Tab-separated table of C-alpha atoms and ligand atoms in Angstrom:
chain	number	residue	atom	x	y	z
G	94	MET	CA	52.649	-116.338	8.378
G	95	GLN	CA	55.345	-116.072	11.074
G	96	VAL	CA	54.436	-114.215	14.254
G	97	LYS	CA	57.145	-111.784	15.376
G	98	LYS	CA	58.622	-112.800	18.716
G	99	PRO	CA	58.768	-110.183	21.469
G	100	TRP	CA	62.202	-108.527	21.779
G	101	TRP	CA	63.154	-110.434	24.936
G	102	GLN	CA	62.753	-113.752	23.158
G	103	SER	CA	65.263	-112.972	20.435
G	104	GLY	CA	68.428	-115.044	20.628
G	105	GLY	CA	70.848	-112.183	21.113
G	106	VAL	CA	68.919	-110.669	23.999
G	107	ARG	CA	68.583	-114.041	25.706
G	108	ILE	CA	72.310	-114.616	25.538
G	109	ALA	CA	72.982	-111.133	26.877
G	110	LEU	CA	70.535	-111.700	29.750
G	111	ALA	CA	72.099	-115.059	30.560
G	112	LEU	CA	75.530	-113.432	30.601
G	113	VAL	CA	74.412	-110.653	32.926
G	114	LEU	CA	72.854	-113.200	35.284
G	115	LEU	CA	75.994	-115.329	35.202
G	116	ILE	CA	78.171	-112.345	36.014
G	117	LEU	CA	75.909	-111.205	38.871
G	118	PHE	CA	75.587	-114.708	40.282
G	119	GLY	CA	79.275	-115.482	39.861
G	120	GLY	CA	80.160	-112.213	41.552
G	121	ALA	CA	77.897	-112.953	44.503
G	122	VAL	CA	79.287	-116.463	44.915
G	123	SER	CA	82.909	-115.428	44.678
G	124	GLY	CA	82.179	-112.498	46.987
G	125	ILE	CA	80.850	-114.837	49.662
G	126	TYR	CA	83.644	-117.307	49.013
G	127	LEU	CA	86.420	-114.731	49.025
G	128	SER	CA	85.206	-113.110	52.215
G	129	GLN	CA	85.599	-116.460	54.021
G	130	ILE	CA	89.223	-117.017	53.015
G	131	PRO	CA	91.414	-116.393	56.042
G	132	PRO	CA	94.491	-114.235	55.539
G	133	GLU	CA	97.848	-115.978	55.842
G	134	GLN	CA	98.855	-115.896	59.517
G	135	PRO	CA	102.474	-115.906	60.736
G	136	ILE	CA	101.737	-119.213	62.555
G	137	ALA	CA	98.918	-121.572	61.543
G	138	PHE	CA	97.433	-121.448	65.039
G	139	PRO	CA	94.820	-124.219	65.501
G	140	HIS	CA	91.871	-122.928	67.571
G	141	LYS	CA	90.276	-126.359	67.416
G	142	THR	CA	93.189	-128.111	69.140
G	143	HIS	CA	93.410	-125.553	71.927
G	144	VAL	CA	89.689	-125.282	72.632
G	145	ALA	CA	89.512	-129.111	72.720
G	146	LEU	CA	92.301	-129.028	75.341
G	147	GLY	CA	89.947	-126.966	77.495
G	148	ALA	CA	91.424	-123.489	76.955
G	149	GLN	CA	88.634	-120.889	77.300
G	150	CYS	CA	88.214	-118.134	74.710
G	151	THR	CA	88.799	-115.541	77.416
G	152	TYR	CA	92.023	-117.252	78.528
G	153	CYS	CA	93.631	-115.990	75.309
G	154	HIS	CA	91.325	-113.015	74.637
G	155	PRO	CA	90.760	-111.840	78.229
G	156	ALA	CA	89.871	-108.216	77.579
G	157	ALA	CA	86.608	-109.218	75.840
G	158	ALA	CA	85.042	-109.536	79.282
G	159	TRP	CA	85.960	-106.074	80.534
G	160	GLY	CA	86.997	-103.845	77.657
G	161	PRO	CA	86.320	-102.700	74.137
G	162	ASN	CA	88.908	-104.982	72.450
G	163	ALA	CA	89.324	-108.676	73.095
G	164	GLY	CA	93.094	-108.658	72.520
G	165	LEU	CA	95.337	-111.332	71.036
G	166	PRO	CA	97.773	-113.521	72.984
G	167	GLY	CA	101.486	-112.781	72.802
G	168	ILE	CA	104.543	-114.999	73.003
G	169	SER	CA	104.561	-115.185	76.798
G	170	LYS	CA	101.088	-116.731	76.895
G	171	CYS	CA	101.958	-119.259	74.175
G	172	TRP	CA	105.304	-120.075	75.747
G	173	GLY	CA	103.744	-120.537	79.168
G	174	CYS	CA	102.420	-123.830	77.806
G	175	HIS	CA	104.715	-124.618	74.907
G	176	GLN	CA	107.858	-124.473	76.984
G	177	GLN	CA	106.483	-127.649	78.546
G	178	VAL	CA	104.736	-129.192	75.543
G	179	GLN	CA	107.033	-131.862	74.045
G	180	LYS	CA	105.562	-131.816	70.567
G	181	LYS	CA	107.817	-130.566	67.735
G	182	SER	CA	106.464	-129.291	64.404
G	183	PRO	CA	107.388	-126.658	61.799
G	184	GLU	CA	104.647	-124.327	63.115
G	185	LEU	CA	105.948	-124.685	66.662
G	186	GLU	CA	109.484	-123.948	65.441
G	187	LYS	CA	108.157	-120.629	64.111
G	188	LEU	CA	106.762	-119.960	67.592
G	189	ALA	CA	110.138	-120.827	69.169
G	190	GLY	CA	111.783	-118.414	66.705
G	191	TYR	CA	109.592	-115.491	67.843
G	192	VAL	CA	110.298	-116.393	71.464
G	193	GLN	CA	114.096	-116.561	70.911
G	194	ARG	CA	114.116	-113.229	69.101
G	195	ASN	CA	111.723	-111.835	71.739
G	196	GLU	CA	109.618	-110.533	68.872
G	197	PRO	CA	105.819	-110.032	68.913
G	198	ILE	CA	103.867	-112.359	66.602
G	199	PRO	CA	102.423	-110.174	63.814
G	200	TRP	CA	98.880	-111.665	63.755
G	201	VAL	CA	96.749	-110.367	60.885
G	202	PRO	CA	93.309	-109.069	62.008
G	203	VAL	CA	90.260	-110.774	60.512
G	204	ALA	CA	87.399	-109.547	62.730
G	205	ILE	CA	87.633	-105.825	62.213
G	206	GLN	CA	85.258	-102.891	61.774
G	207	PRO	CA	86.091	-99.585	60.104
G	208	ASP	CA	87.548	-96.861	62.356
G	209	PHE	CA	84.331	-94.825	62.417
G	210	VAL	CA	82.456	-97.679	64.167
G	211	LYS	CA	82.383	-97.861	67.964
G	212	PHE	CA	82.194	-101.421	69.195
G	213	ASN	CA	82.744	-102.515	72.766
G	214	HIS	CA	82.899	-106.176	73.749
G	215	GLN	CA	82.061	-105.686	77.391
G	216	PRO	CA	78.302	-104.875	77.234
G	217	HIS	CA	77.814	-107.688	74.721
G	218	VAL	CA	79.681	-110.320	76.684
G	219	GLN	CA	77.954	-109.186	79.916
G	220	ALA	CA	74.575	-109.499	78.210
G	221	GLY	CA	75.416	-113.204	77.913
G	222	ILE	CA	75.998	-113.325	74.139
G	223	ALA	CA	78.399	-116.180	73.347
G	224	CYS	CA	81.556	-115.357	71.402
G	225	GLU	CA	80.580	-117.809	68.686
G	226	THR	CA	77.223	-116.073	68.075
G	227	CYS	CA	79.181	-113.253	66.466
G	228	HIS	CA	82.431	-114.940	65.422
G	229	GLY	CA	81.147	-118.223	63.999
G	230	PRO	CA	82.213	-121.713	65.119
G	231	VAL	CA	85.760	-120.727	66.139
G	232	SER	CA	86.160	-123.876	68.235
G	233	GLN	CA	86.068	-125.850	64.955
G	234	MET	CA	88.498	-123.573	63.115
G	235	THR	CA	92.246	-123.452	62.832
G	236	VAL	CA	92.989	-119.760	62.331
G	237	ALA	CA	89.933	-117.521	62.720
G	238	LEU	CA	87.824	-117.228	59.530
G	239	PRO	CA	86.421	-113.838	58.607
G	240	GLN	CA	82.623	-113.778	58.992
G	241	PRO	CA	80.693	-112.279	56.084
G	242	ARG	CA	77.957	-109.626	56.380
G	243	GLN	CA	78.894	-108.145	59.742
G	244	ASN	CA	77.500	-104.838	58.604
G	245	MET	CA	75.297	-102.147	60.089
G	246	GLY	CA	72.151	-104.201	59.435
G	247	TRP	CA	73.597	-107.079	61.415
G	248	CYS	CA	74.195	-104.876	64.480
G	249	LEU	CA	70.763	-103.217	64.222
G	250	ASP	CA	68.857	-106.492	63.702
G	251	CYS	CA	70.243	-107.948	66.872
G	252	HIS	CA	69.673	-104.760	68.857
G	253	GLN	CA	66.047	-104.719	67.812
G	254	ARG	CA	65.601	-108.408	68.580
G	255	MET	CA	67.342	-108.438	71.965
G	256	ARG	CA	66.503	-104.955	73.298
G	257	PRO	CA	63.226	-103.756	71.718
G	258	ASN	CA	62.585	-101.413	74.657
G	259	ASP	CA	66.012	-99.796	74.406
G	260	PHE	CA	66.048	-99.701	70.599
G	261	VAL	CA	65.717	-95.912	70.321
G	262	ARG	CA	69.069	-95.546	72.044
G	263	LEU	CA	70.624	-98.631	70.435
G	264	SER	CA	69.762	-97.442	66.930
G	265	ASP	CA	70.906	-93.857	67.497
G	266	CYS	CA	73.714	-93.001	65.079
G	267	ALA	CA	75.867	-91.632	67.894
G	268	THR	CA	75.676	-94.932	69.783
G	269	CYS	CA	77.807	-96.616	67.131
G	270	HIS	CA	79.537	-93.784	65.273
G	271	TYR	CA	82.018	-91.190	66.427
D	253	HEC	C1	77.995	-108.996	69.680
D	253	HEC	C2	78.991	-109.601	68.847
D	253	HEC	C3	80.301	-110.040	69.457
D	253	HEC	C4	80.488	-110.866	70.549
D	253	HEC	C5	79.463	-111.501	71.458
D	253	HEC	C6	81.918	-111.046	70.660
D	253	HEC	N1	82.561	-110.342	69.686
D	253	HEC	FE1	84.566	-110.285	69.339
D	253	HEC	N2	84.297	-108.857	67.910
D	253	HEC	C7	83.070	-108.386	67.485
D	253	HEC	C8	83.286	-107.279	66.569
D	253	HEC	C9	82.198	-106.467	65.879
D	253	HEC	C10	84.689	-107.125	66.448
D	253	HEC	C11	85.435	-106.065	65.633
D	253	HEC	C12	85.681	-104.889	66.556
D	253	HEC	C13	86.428	-103.740	65.949
D	253	HEC	O1	87.085	-103.876	64.921
D	253	HEC	O2	86.347	-102.645	66.537
D	253	HEC	C14	85.303	-108.147	67.295
D	253	HEC	C15	86.662	-108.349	67.441
D	253	HEC	C16	87.230	-109.402	68.144
D	253	HEC	C17	88.646	-109.756	68.168
D	253	HEC	C18	89.762	-109.064	67.401
D	253	HEC	C19	90.041	-107.662	67.783
D	253	HEC	C20	90.061	-107.372	69.243
D	253	HEC	O3	89.006	-106.976	69.762
D	253	HEC	O4	91.088	-107.531	69.903
D	253	HEC	C21	88.797	-110.834	68.993
D	253	HEC	C22	90.079	-111.562	69.352
D	253	HEC	C23	87.469	-111.171	69.487
D	253	HEC	N3	86.551	-110.276	68.950
D	253	HEC	C24	87.201	-112.206	70.368
D	253	HEC	C25	85.992	-112.383	71.019
D	253	HEC	C26	85.792	-113.303	72.140
D	253	HEC	C27	86.853	-114.217	72.735
D	253	HEC	C28	84.482	-113.179	72.510
D	253	HEC	C29	83.764	-113.872	73.646
D	253	HEC	C30	84.322	-113.692	74.998
D	253	HEC	C31	83.866	-112.206	71.610
D	253	HEC	N4	84.818	-111.733	70.746
D	253	HEC	C32	82.524	-111.825	71.632
D	253	HEC	C33	81.840	-108.865	67.854
D	253	HEC	C34	81.607	-109.707	68.931
D	254	HEC	C1	96.930	-124.052	77.589
D	254	HEC	C2	98.234	-124.395	77.045
D	254	HEC	C3	98.543	-123.871	75.647
D	254	HEC	C4	98.588	-122.552	75.256
D	254	HEC	C5	98.285	-121.314	76.072
D	254	HEC	C6	98.998	-122.580	73.870
D	254	HEC	N1	99.158	-123.866	73.438
D	254	HEC	FE1	99.562	-124.453	71.530
D	254	HEC	N2	99.238	-126.378	72.035
D	254	HEC	C7	99.110	-126.845	73.338
D	254	HEC	C8	99.043	-128.293	73.307
D	254	HEC	C9	98.938	-129.205	74.523
D	254	HEC	C10	99.094	-128.667	71.938
D	254	HEC	C11	98.927	-130.059	71.341
D	254	HEC	C12	100.221	-130.755	71.228
D	254	HEC	C13	99.955	-132.160	70.702
D	254	HEC	O1	99.251	-132.282	69.690
D	254	HEC	O2	100.457	-133.069	71.318
D	254	HEC	C14	99.237	-127.448	71.168
D	254	HEC	C15	99.348	-127.398	69.790
D	254	HEC	C16	99.748	-126.269	69.083
D	254	HEC	C17	100.043	-126.230	67.671
D	254	HEC	C18	99.921	-127.395	66.703
D	254	HEC	C19	101.213	-128.122	66.614
D	254	HEC	C20	101.191	-129.008	65.384
D	254	HEC	O3	101.787	-128.596	64.388
D	254	HEC	O4	100.526	-130.044	65.434
D	254	HEC	C21	100.433	-124.939	67.370
D	254	HEC	C22	100.863	-124.418	66.020
D	254	HEC	C23	100.344	-124.187	68.592
D	254	HEC	N3	99.936	-125.021	69.604
D	254	HEC	C24	100.652	-122.835	68.700
D	254	HEC	C25	100.355	-122.063	69.817
D	254	HEC	C26	100.471	-120.630	69.855
D	254	HEC	C27	100.969	-119.755	68.721
D	254	HEC	C28	100.041	-120.230	71.086
D	254	HEC	C29	99.882	-118.826	71.598
D	254	HEC	C30	98.966	-117.985	70.856
D	254	HEC	C31	99.663	-121.430	71.811
D	254	HEC	N4	99.880	-122.515	71.016
D	254	HEC	C32	99.178	-121.440	73.109
D	254	HEC	C33	99.015	-126.065	74.481
D	254	HEC	C34	98.906	-124.691	74.505
D	255	HEC	C1	95.338	-120.719	73.181
D	255	HEC	C2	94.908	-119.386	72.778
D	255	HEC	C3	93.564	-119.142	72.119
D	255	HEC	C4	92.321	-119.605	72.510
D	255	HEC	C5	91.970	-120.570	73.632
D	255	HEC	C6	91.363	-118.972	71.628
D	255	HEC	N1	91.997	-118.145	70.741
D	255	HEC	FE1	91.161	-116.943	69.348
D	255	HEC	N2	92.978	-116.413	68.645
D	255	HEC	C7	94.183	-116.855	69.147
D	255	HEC	C8	95.258	-116.420	68.276
D	255	HEC	C9	96.735	-116.734	68.443
D	255	HEC	C10	94.657	-115.677	67.236
D	255	HEC	C11	95.350	-115.007	66.024
D	255	HEC	C12	95.375	-115.935	64.834
D	255	HEC	C13	94.033	-116.006	64.139
D	255	HEC	O1	93.515	-114.976	63.689
D	255	HEC	O2	93.467	-117.114	64.100
D	255	HEC	C14	93.228	-115.684	67.509
D	255	HEC	C15	92.270	-115.024	66.739
D	255	HEC	C16	90.924	-114.970	67.041
D	255	HEC	C17	89.956	-114.144	66.350
D	255	HEC	C18	90.266	-113.170	65.220
D	255	HEC	C19	90.954	-111.977	65.826
D	255	HEC	C20	91.327	-110.857	64.905
D	255	HEC	O3	92.410	-110.286	65.108
D	255	HEC	O4	90.581	-110.502	64.011
D	255	HEC	C21	88.747	-114.377	66.919
D	255	HEC	C22	87.432	-113.736	66.540
D	255	HEC	C23	88.954	-115.371	67.956
D	255	HEC	N3	90.285	-115.696	68.015
D	255	HEC	C24	87.942	-115.882	68.740
D	255	HEC	C25	88.128	-116.918	69.649
D	255	HEC	C26	87.042	-117.623	70.293
D	255	HEC	C27	85.570	-117.324	70.082
D	255	HEC	C28	87.607	-118.574	71.096
D	255	HEC	C29	86.900	-119.632	71.935
D	255	HEC	C30	86.029	-120.524	71.187
D	255	HEC	C31	89.046	-118.433	70.975
D	255	HEC	N4	89.321	-117.446	70.070
D	255	HEC	C32	89.988	-119.183	71.694
D	255	HEC	C33	94.355	-117.586	70.303
D	255	HEC	C34	93.361	-118.240	71.000
D	256	HEC	C1	73.988	-110.841	68.795
D	256	HEC	C2	73.407	-109.558	69.173
D	256	HEC	C3	74.187	-108.284	68.964
D	256	HEC	C4	74.957	-107.926	67.894
D	256	HEC	C5	75.248	-108.756	66.642
D	256	HEC	C6	75.441	-106.602	68.146
D	256	HEC	N1	74.983	-106.144	69.356
D	256	HEC	FE1	75.447	-104.345	70.212
D	256	HEC	N2	74.307	-104.812	71.821
D	256	HEC	C7	73.605	-105.996	71.980
D	256	HEC	C8	72.902	-105.934	73.250
D	256	HEC	C9	72.001	-107.027	73.833
D	256	HEC	C10	73.208	-104.686	73.819
D	256	HEC	C11	72.684	-104.112	75.141
D	256	HEC	C12	73.537	-104.527	76.265
D	256	HEC	C13	72.970	-103.966	77.564
D	256	HEC	O1	71.754	-103.895	77.709
D	256	HEC	O2	73.782	-103.574	78.394
D	256	HEC	C14	74.095	-104.014	72.903
D	256	HEC	C15	74.638	-102.751	73.130
D	256	HEC	C16	75.457	-102.061	72.251
D	256	HEC	C17	75.997	-100.746	72.480
D	256	HEC	C18	75.710	-99.851	73.673
D	256	HEC	C19	76.631	-100.150	74.776
D	256	HEC	C20	76.291	-99.276	75.967
D	256	HEC	O3	77.150	-98.478	76.305
D	256	HEC	O4	75.197	-99.391	76.481
D	256	HEC	C21	76.776	-100.441	71.388
D	256	HEC	C22	77.571	-99.186	71.165
D	256	HEC	C23	76.704	-101.562	70.492
D	256	HEC	N3	75.894	-102.525	71.052
D	256	HEC	C24	77.325	-101.603	69.278
D	256	HEC	C25	77.223	-102.675	68.386
D	256	HEC	C26	77.826	-102.690	67.076
D	256	HEC	C27	78.629	-101.563	66.465
D	256	HEC	C28	77.522	-103.899	66.531
D	256	HEC	C29	77.889	-104.436	65.186
D	256	HEC	C30	79.269	-104.314	64.761
D	256	HEC	C31	76.729	-104.638	67.502
D	256	HEC	N4	76.563	-103.861	68.602
D	256	HEC	C32	76.243	-105.901	67.283
D	256	HEC	C33	73.539	-107.049	71.101
D	256	HEC	C34	74.198	-107.142	69.882
D	257	HEC	C1	74.225	-100.583	66.116
D	257	HEC	C2	75.312	-99.880	65.527
D	257	HEC	C3	75.049	-98.835	64.456
D	257	HEC	C4	74.136	-97.821	64.480
D	257	HEC	C5	73.111	-97.493	65.557
D	257	HEC	C6	74.340	-97.048	63.275
D	257	HEC	N1	75.356	-97.613	62.545
D	257	HEC	FE1	76.089	-96.914	60.768
D	257	HEC	N2	77.394	-98.487	60.666
D	257	HEC	C7	77.541	-99.450	61.623
D	257	HEC	C8	78.561	-100.377	61.201
D	257	HEC	C9	79.021	-101.604	61.955
D	257	HEC	C10	79.027	-99.907	59.957
D	257	HEC	C11	80.166	-100.469	59.105
D	257	HEC	C12	79.864	-101.771	58.525
D	257	HEC	C13	79.178	-101.710	57.211
D	257	HEC	O1	77.940	-101.516	57.160
D	257	HEC	O2	79.843	-101.879	56.201
D	257	HEC	C14	78.273	-98.721	59.644
D	257	HEC	C15	78.437	-97.962	58.496
D	257	HEC	C16	77.827	-96.755	58.266
D	257	HEC	C17	78.085	-95.899	57.122
D	257	HEC	C18	79.050	-96.207	56.003
D	257	HEC	C19	78.338	-97.057	55.016
D	257	HEC	C20	79.225	-97.712	54.060
D	257	HEC	O3	78.683	-98.337	53.151
D	257	HEC	O4	80.444	-97.695	54.237
D	257	HEC	C21	77.279	-94.801	57.229
D	257	HEC	C22	77.196	-93.635	56.279
D	257	HEC	C23	76.504	-94.974	58.454
D	257	HEC	N3	76.872	-96.179	59.050
D	257	HEC	C24	75.558	-94.072	58.911
D	257	HEC	C25	74.746	-94.275	60.006
D	257	HEC	C26	73.662	-93.374	60.393
D	257	HEC	C27	73.281	-92.089	59.657
D	257	HEC	C28	73.094	-93.897	61.520
D	257	HEC	C29	71.907	-93.394	62.300
D	257	HEC	C30	70.658	-93.311	61.552
D	257	HEC	C31	73.831	-95.132	61.835
D	257	HEC	N4	74.819	-95.319	60.900
D	257	HEC	C32	73.582	-95.933	62.930
D	257	HEC	C33	76.828	-99.546	62.806
D	257	HEC	C34	75.825	-98.711	63.221
């Protein structure tokens, strides 16, 4: 006599379960993968090359030390060096084009929080947190890669870890939201 298999061992259900798992897993993988794809930038600016030359992060993003936004360098900062740099390349011709037209370079933001989040670089940089702790290994990147999972939990985890005695204030909704 054949024993009836439980419902979850029937072929159809197994296939359906496998499909659901595949979809969930595939979604998670492509989600992680997609969130790391950098947007197309107007110039393929190589961070790696410039950091290896000895340029400090705050040379190009100076306001990180004293203000809410780090800021992005404009044509005058680039041209300050590239006027003298002999190297020619298609990317550097794009730079020369912006300089000739006296046009700002339309960099596409990658590290960005929604408008209802208050973030200020200054207290973080003054607390001695390195740029790369939050932004990933930028000194190894060309254009900046978006970092996944920079969500509310990420902010709160670090606040609890680094400032347990000030966590009441640093987890107050009004500290981070308008
Ligand atoms: C504690 C984490 C943290 C540290 C440390 C940090 N950043 Fe940021 N950075 C952020 C967050 C969060 C944003 C998005 C802010 C927003 O959209 O309001 C951001 C945005 C930026 C941006 C783009 C927008 C802007 O602010 O102009 C640049 C450039 C930047 N950071 C550079 C730096 C540099 C350079 C350093 C080191 C001197 C640094 N960051 C240190 C978290 C950090
Ligand atoms: C501190 C001086 C300095 C500053 C500031 C600077 N660069 Fe450079 N950059 C260099 C040097 C030096 C090289 C390497 C040239 C070589 O490989 O011989 C370089 C290389 C590059 C390259 C790679 C060229 C290639 O195709 O191999 C690009 C693109 C570039 N810079 C764009 C920029 C842009 C855009 C800015 C402004 C946001 C900028 N640079 C700011 C000094 C600088
Ligand atoms: C020579 C100038 C230069 C230096 C030095 C430099 N950056 Fe940048 N950075 C740029 C430019 C130009 C962009 C815009 C293109 C891009 O997003 O990669 C940028 C973009 C970024 C962004 C994304 C900003 C946004 O709008 O979302 C972050 C984060 C960042 N840089 C962090 C760093 C860190 C950390 C260092 C030091 C390890 C550093 N940068 C050194 C020129 C520089
Ligand atoms: C790597 C650790 C770290 C991360 C990640 C981090 N913070 Fe902080 N944050 C700190 C520390 C440390 C302080 C306290 C600095 C001090 O004591 O002055 C702080 C302070 C603050 C303050 C209070 C500033 C003040 O006026 O006293 C705000 C607002 C804030 N963080 C927002 C955020 C937001 C929003 C995020 C996420 C997008 C974030 N932080 C992510 C470490 C972090
Ligand atoms: C340390 C900073 C910080 C604190 C404190 C904080 N938040 Fe947030 N919150 C964020 C950031 C950053 C985001 C946006 C990023 C994300 O989670 O997608 C966010 C997003 C949100 C969102 C939108 C969620 C979504 O999925 O879009 C809500 C709602 C919210 N917060 C409510 C609160 C409430 C209520 C409190 C107080 C109990 C609070 N937050 C405290 C940093 C903070």
